[in-house]
mmCIF file of C-alpha atoms in Angstrom:
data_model
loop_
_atom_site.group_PDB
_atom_site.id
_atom_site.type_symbol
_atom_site.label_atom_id
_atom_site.label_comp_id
_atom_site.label_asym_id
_atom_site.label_seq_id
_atom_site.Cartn_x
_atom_site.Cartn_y
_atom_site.Cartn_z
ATOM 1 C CA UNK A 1 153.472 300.582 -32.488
ATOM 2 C CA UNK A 2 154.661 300.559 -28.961
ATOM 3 C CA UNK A 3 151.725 302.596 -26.752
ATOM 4 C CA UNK A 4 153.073 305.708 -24.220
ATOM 5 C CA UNK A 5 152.210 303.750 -21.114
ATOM 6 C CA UNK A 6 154.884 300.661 -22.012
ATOM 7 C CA UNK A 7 157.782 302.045 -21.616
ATOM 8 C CA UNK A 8 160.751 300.198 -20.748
ATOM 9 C CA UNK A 9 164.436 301.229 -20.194
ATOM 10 C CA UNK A 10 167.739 300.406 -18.312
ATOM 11 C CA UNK A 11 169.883 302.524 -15.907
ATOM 12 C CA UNK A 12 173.136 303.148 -15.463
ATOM 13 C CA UNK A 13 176.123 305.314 -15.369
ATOM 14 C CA UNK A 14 177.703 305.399 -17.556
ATOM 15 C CA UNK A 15 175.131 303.462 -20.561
ATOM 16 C CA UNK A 16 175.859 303.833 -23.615
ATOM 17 C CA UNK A 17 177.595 300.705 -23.960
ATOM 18 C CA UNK A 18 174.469 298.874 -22.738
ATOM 19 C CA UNK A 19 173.424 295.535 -24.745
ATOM 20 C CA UNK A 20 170.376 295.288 -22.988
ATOM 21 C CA UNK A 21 167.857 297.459 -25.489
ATOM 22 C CA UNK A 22 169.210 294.860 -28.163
ATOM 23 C CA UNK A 23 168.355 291.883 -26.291
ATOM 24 C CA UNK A 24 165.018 293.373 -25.250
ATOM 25 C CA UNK A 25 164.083 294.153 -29.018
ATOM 26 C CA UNK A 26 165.096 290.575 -30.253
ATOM 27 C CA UNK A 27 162.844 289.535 -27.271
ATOM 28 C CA UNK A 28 159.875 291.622 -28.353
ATOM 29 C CA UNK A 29 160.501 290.641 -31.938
ATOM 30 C CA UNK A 30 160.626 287.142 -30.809
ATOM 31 C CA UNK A 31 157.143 287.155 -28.898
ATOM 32 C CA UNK A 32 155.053 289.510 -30.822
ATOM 33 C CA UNK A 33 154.890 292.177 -27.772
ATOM 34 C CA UNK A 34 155.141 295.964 -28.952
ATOM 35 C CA UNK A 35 157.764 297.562 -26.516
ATOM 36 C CA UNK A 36 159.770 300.494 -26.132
ATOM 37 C CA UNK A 37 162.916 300.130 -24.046
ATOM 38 C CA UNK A 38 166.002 302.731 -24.087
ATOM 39 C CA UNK A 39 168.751 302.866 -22.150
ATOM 40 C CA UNK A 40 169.010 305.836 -19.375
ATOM 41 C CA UNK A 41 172.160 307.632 -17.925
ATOM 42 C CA UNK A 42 171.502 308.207 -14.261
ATOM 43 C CA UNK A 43 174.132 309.493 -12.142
ATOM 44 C CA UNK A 44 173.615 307.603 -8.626
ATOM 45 C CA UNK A 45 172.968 311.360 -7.257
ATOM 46 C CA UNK A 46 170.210 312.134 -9.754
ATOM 47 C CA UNK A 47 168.879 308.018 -9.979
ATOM 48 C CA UNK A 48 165.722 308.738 -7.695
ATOM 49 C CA UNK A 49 164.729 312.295 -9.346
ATOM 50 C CA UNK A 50 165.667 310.429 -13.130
ATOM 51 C CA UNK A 51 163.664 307.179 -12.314
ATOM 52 C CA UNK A 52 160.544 309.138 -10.774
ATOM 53 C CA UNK A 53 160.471 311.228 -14.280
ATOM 54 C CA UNK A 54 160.414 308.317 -15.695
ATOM 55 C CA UNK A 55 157.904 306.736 -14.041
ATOM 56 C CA UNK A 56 155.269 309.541 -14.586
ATOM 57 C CA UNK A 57 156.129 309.748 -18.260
ATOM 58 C CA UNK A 58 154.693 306.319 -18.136
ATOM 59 C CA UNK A 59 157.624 303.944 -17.370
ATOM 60 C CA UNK A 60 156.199 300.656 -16.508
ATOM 61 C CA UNK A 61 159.694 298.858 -15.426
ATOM 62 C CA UNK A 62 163.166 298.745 -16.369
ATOM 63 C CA UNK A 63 166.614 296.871 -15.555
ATOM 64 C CA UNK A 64 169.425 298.401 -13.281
ATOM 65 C CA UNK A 65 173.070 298.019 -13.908
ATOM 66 C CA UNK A 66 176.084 299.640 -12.207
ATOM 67 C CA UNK A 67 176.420 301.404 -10.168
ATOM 68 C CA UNK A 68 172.920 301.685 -9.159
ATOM 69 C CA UNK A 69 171.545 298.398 -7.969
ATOM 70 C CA UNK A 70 172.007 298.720 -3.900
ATOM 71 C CA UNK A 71 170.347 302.261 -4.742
ATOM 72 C CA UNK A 72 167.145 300.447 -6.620
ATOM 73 C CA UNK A 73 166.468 298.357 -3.542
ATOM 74 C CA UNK A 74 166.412 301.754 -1.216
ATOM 75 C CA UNK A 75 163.851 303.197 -3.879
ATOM 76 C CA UNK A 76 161.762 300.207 -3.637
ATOM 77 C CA UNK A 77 158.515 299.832 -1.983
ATOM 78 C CA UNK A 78 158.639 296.075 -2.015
ATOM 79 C CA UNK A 79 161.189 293.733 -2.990
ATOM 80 C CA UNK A 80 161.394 290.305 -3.543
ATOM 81 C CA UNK A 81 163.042 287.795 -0.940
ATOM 82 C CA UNK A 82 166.080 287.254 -3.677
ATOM 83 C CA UNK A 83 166.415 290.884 -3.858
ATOM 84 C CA UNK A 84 166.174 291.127 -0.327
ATOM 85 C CA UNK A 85 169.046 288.454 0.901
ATOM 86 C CA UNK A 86 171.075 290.661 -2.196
ATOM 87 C CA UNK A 87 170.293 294.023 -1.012
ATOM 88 C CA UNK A 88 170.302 294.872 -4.607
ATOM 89 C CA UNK A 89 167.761 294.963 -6.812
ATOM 90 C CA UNK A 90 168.350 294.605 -10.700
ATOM 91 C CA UNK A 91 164.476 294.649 -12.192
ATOM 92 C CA UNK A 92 161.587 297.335 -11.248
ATOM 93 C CA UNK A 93 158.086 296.673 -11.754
ATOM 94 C CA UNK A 94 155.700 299.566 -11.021
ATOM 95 C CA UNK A 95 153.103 298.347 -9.581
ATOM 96 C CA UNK A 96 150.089 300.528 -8.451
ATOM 97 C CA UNK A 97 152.087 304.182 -8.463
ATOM 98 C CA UNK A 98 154.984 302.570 -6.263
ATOM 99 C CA UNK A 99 158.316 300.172 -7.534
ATOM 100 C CA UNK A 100 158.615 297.012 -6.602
ATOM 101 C CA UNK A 101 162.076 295.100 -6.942
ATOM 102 C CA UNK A 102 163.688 291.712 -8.045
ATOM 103 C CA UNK A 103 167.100 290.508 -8.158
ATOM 104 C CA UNK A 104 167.455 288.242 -11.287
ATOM 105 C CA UNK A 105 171.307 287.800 -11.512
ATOM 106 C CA UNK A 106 171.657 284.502 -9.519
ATOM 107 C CA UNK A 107 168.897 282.941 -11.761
ATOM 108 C CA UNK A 108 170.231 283.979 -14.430
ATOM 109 C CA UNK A 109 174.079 282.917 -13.890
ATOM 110 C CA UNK A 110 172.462 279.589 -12.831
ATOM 111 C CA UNK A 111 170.621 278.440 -16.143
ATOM 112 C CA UNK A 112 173.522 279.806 -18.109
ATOM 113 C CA UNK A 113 175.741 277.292 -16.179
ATOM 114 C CA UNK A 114 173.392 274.356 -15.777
ATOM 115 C CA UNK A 115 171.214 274.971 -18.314
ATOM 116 C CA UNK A 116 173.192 276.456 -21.643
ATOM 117 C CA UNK A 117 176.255 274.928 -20.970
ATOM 118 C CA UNK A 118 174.857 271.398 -18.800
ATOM 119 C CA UNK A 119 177.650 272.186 -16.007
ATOM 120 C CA UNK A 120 176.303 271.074 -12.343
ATOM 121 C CA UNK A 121 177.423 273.321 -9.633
ATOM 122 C CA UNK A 122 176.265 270.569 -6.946
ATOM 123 C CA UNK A 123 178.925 269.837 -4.174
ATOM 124 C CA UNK A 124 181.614 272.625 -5.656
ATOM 125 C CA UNK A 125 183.298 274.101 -3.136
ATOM 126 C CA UNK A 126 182.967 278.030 -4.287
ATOM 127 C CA UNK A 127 185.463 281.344 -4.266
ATOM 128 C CA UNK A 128 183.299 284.257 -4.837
ATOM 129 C CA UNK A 129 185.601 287.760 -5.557
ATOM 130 C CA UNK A 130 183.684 290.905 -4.760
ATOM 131 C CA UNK A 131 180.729 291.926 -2.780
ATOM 132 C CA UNK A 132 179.188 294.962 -4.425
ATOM 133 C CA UNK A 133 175.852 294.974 -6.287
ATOM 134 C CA UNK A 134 176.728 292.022 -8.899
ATOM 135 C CA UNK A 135 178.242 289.772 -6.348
ATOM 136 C CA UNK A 136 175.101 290.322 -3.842
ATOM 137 C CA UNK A 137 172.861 288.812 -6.928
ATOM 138 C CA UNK A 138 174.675 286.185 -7.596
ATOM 139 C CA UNK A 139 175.216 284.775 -3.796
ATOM 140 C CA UNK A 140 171.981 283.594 -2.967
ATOM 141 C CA UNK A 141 171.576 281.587 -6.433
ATOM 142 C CA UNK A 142 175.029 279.767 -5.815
ATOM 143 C CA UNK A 143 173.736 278.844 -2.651
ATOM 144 C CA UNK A 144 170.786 277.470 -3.856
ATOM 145 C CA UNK A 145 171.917 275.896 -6.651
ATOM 146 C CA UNK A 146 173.489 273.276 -4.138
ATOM 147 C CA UNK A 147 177.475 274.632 -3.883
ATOM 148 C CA UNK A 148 179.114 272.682 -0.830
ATOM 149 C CA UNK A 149 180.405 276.027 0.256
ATOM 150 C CA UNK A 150 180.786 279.762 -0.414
ATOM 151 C CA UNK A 151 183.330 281.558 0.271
ATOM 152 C CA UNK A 152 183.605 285.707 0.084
ATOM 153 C CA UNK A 153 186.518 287.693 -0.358
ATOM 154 C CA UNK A 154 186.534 291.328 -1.124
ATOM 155 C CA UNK A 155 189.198 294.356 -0.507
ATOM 156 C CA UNK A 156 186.823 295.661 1.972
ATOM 157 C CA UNK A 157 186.727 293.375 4.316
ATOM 158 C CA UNK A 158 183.721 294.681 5.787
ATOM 159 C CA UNK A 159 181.466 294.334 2.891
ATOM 160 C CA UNK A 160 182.123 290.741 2.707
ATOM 161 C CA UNK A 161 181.235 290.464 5.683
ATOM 162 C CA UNK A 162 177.940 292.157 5.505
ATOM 163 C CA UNK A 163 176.965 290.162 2.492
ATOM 164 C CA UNK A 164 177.974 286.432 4.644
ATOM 165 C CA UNK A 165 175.964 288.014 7.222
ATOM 166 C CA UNK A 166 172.795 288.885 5.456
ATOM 167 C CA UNK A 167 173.223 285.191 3.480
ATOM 168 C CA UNK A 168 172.251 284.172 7.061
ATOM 169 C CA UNK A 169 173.586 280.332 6.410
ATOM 170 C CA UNK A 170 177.009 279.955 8.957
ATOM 171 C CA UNK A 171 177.777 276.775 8.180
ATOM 172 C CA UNK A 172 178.142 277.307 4.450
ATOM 173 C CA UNK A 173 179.182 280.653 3.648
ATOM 174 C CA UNK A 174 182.246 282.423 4.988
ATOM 175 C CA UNK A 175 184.000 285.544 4.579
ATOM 176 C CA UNK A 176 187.802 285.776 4.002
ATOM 177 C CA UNK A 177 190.566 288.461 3.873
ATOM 178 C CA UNK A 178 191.968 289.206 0.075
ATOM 179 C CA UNK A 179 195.554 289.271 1.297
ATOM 180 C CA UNK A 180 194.995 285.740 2.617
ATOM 181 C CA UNK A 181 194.011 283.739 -0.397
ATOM 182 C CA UNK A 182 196.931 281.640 -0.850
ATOM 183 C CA UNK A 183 196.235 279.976 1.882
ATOM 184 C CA UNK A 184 192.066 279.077 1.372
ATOM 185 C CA UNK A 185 192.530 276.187 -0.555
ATOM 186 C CA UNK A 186 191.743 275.429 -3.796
ATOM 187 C CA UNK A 187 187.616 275.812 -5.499
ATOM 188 C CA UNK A 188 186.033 273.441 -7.921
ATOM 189 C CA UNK A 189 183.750 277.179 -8.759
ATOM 190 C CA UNK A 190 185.872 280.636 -8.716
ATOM 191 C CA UNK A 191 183.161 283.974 -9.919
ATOM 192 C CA UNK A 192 184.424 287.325 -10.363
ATOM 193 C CA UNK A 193 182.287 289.972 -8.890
ATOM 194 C CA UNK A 194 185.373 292.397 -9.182
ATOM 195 C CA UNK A 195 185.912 295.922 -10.811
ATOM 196 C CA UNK A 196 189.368 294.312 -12.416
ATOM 197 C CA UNK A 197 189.254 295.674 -15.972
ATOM 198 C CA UNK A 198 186.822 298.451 -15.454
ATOM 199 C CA UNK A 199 187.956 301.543 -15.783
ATOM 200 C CA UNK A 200 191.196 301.079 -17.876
ATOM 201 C CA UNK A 201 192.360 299.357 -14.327
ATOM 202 C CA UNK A 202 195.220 296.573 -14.347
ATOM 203 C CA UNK A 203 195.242 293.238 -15.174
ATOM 204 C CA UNK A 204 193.264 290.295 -12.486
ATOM 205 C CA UNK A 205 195.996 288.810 -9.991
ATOM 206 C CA UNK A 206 195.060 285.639 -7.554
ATOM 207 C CA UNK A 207 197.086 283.133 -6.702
ATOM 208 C CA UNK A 208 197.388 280.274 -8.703
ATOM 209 C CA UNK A 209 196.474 277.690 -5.406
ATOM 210 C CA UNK A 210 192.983 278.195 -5.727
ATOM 211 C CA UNK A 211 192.868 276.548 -9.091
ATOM 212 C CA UNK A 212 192.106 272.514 -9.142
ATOM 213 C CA UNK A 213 191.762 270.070 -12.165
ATOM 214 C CA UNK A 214 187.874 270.675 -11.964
ATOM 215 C CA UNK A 215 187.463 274.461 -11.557
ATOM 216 C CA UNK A 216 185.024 276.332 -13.010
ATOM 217 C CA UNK A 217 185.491 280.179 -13.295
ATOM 218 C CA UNK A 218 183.502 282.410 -13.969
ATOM 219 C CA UNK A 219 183.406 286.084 -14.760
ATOM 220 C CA UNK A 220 179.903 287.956 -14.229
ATOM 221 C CA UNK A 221 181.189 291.164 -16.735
ATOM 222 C CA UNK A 222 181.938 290.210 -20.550
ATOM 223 C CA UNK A 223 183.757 291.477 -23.380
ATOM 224 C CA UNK A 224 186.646 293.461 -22.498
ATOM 225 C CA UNK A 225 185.957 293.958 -19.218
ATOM 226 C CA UNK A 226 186.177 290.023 -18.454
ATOM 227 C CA UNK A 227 189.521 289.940 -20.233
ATOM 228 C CA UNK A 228 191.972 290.224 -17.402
ATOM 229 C CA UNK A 229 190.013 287.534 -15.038
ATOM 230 C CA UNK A 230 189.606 284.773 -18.077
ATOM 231 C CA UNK A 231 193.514 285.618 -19.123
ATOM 232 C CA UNK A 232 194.224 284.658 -15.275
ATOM 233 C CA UNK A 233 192.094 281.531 -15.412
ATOM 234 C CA UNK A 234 193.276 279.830 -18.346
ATOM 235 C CA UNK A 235 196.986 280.816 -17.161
ATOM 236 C CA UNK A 236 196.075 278.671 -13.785
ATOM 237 C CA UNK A 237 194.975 276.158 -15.899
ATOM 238 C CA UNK A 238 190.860 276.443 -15.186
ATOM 239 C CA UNK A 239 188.783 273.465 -17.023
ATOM 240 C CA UNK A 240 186.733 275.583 -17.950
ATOM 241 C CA UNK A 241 186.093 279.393 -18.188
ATOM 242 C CA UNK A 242 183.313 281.637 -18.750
ATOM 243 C CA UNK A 243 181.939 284.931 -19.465
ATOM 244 C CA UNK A 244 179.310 286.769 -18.259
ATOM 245 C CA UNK A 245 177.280 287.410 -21.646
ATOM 246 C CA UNK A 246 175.016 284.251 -21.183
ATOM 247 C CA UNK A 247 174.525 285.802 -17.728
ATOM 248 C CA UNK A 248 173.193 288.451 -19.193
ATOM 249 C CA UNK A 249 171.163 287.230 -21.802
ATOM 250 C CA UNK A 250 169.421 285.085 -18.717
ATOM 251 C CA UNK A 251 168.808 287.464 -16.604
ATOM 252 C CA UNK A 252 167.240 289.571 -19.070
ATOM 253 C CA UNK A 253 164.783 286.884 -19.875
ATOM 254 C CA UNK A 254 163.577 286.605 -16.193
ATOM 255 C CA UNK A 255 162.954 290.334 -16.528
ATOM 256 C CA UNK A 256 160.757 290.228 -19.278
ATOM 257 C CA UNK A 257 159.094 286.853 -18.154
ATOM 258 C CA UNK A 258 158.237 289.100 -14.767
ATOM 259 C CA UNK A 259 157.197 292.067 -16.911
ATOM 260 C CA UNK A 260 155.216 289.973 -19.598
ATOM 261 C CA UNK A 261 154.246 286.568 -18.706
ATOM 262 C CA UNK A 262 156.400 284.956 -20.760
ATOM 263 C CA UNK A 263 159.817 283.651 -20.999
ATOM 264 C CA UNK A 264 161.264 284.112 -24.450
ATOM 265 C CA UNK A 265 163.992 281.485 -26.091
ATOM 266 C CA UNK A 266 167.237 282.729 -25.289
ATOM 267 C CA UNK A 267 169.105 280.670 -27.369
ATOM 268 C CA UNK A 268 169.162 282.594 -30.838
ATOM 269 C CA UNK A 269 169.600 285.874 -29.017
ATOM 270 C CA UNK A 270 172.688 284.805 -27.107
ATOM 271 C CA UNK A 271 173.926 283.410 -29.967
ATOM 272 C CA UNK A 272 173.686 286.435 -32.151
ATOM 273 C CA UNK A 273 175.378 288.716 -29.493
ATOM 274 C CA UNK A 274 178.439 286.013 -29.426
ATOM 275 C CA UNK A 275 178.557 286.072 -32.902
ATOM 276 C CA UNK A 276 178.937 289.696 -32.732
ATOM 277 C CA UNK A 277 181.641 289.109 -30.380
ATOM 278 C CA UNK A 278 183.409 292.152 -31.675
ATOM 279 C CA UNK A 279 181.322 294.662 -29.780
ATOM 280 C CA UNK A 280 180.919 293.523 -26.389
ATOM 281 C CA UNK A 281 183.188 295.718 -24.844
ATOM 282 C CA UNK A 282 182.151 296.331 -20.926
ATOM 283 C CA UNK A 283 180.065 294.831 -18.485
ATOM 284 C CA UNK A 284 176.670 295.501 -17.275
#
């Protein structure tokens, strides 16, 4: 039986939906370790008062999904130099009385492409939509993993800025103005960091110039949520498209590698949550 003092849980608002305690459990299962992890509504007004309760009822770490990951890194103590060029953090770890924060997104969009599904992201020129929380995670990885170039784009202008800025590589990454895509080309690597879908909201709409014979796009929600953004791809003729459950699935494993000391196999896990394809309905 899982002891008081390992406590696990993910936060969000809303959480209900949250595939995240399933994926934890198989993990557990997986590697013998007893753990209790539940998933916790926190209203981003009430998400420092809600994770400090849960940190003196014994709450050892935990994963944060929308809209609260810029608000983890504030409520962080330390943070890790991913979660710091992100400003967002998306794993806690309390550590001596105080929370200290990683951002595993980027790593684990990364091994889902190149590892999973053997796709190499080297010399792709790169279209990133959105510069909230998710796209902040995911920056930083792309970079990494080699892209030729990055480009940002977001409806606020000024947020895609801040995240090129705080990327702090000029010559790579650039920021862009939504109402001037037609005329940025076209991207071997297209993600969508966007809200399209949440919410009830209408369908994805980019022009079709940004598409080439070799483009990869990518959405980082799944399910339903990722429905409007894959329906666009495969209309523009993308080679290939994909969702963000492997994301998800990755990232969760670098969270309980950090929390545990071990990395669990991903590969029946993910594969049971496709199988179950049925219920992924949002996006964490």
């Amino acid at each position: 039986m899982p002891t008081p003092t390992s406590r696990y849980a993910v936060f969000g608002h809303p959480i209900s939906h949250s595939l995240s305690p399933r994926i934890h459990a198989a993990f557990a299962a997986q590697t013998g370790i007893a753990l209790d992890y539940a998933a916790i509504d926190a209203p981003p007004e009430r998400f420092a008062a809600i994770l400090e309760a849960f940190a003196a009822a014994g709450g050892r770490g935990g994963n944060v999904t929308l809209p609260l990951k810029e608000a983890a890194f504030a409520l962080c103590t330390q943070v890790s130099e991913r979660a710091r060029l992100a400003g967002a953090v998306n794993t806690l770890v309390r550590n001596d009385g105080q929370w200290h924060g990683d951002n595993t997104d980027g790593a684990g969009l990364v091994r889902d492409l190149t590892g999973r599904r053997g796709l190499d992201l080297r010399g792709r020129r790169a279209l990133l939509l959105g510069a909230g929380g998710a796209a902040r995670g995911v920056a930083p990885a792309l970079l990494d993993a080699g892209i030729l170039e990055l480009v940002v784009v977001n409806r606020t202008p000024e947020r895609a800025d801040a995240l090129v800025d705080a990327l702090g590589q000029p010559k790579r990454a650039h920021s862009r103005y939504w109402n001037d895509l037609s005329n940025q080309g076209d991207f071997e690597l297209i993600v969508n960091a966007t809200s399209a879908g949440r919410n009830g909201s209408a369908g994805f709409s980019a022009p079709f110039t940004l598409v080439n014979s070799r483009t990869l796009a990518v959405d980082v929600n799944y399910g339903q949520v990722a429905v409007p953004f894959l329906a666009w791809a495969r209309a523009g003729g993308c080679r290939t498209v994909v969702d963000g459950l492997g994301m998800l699935v990755e990232q969760a494993a670098e969270s309980f590698k950090l929390w545990h000391g071990v990395r669990p196999d991903t590969g029946p896990v993910y594969e049971a949550l496709r199988a179950r394809g049925d219920n992924l309905v949002t996006a964490e």
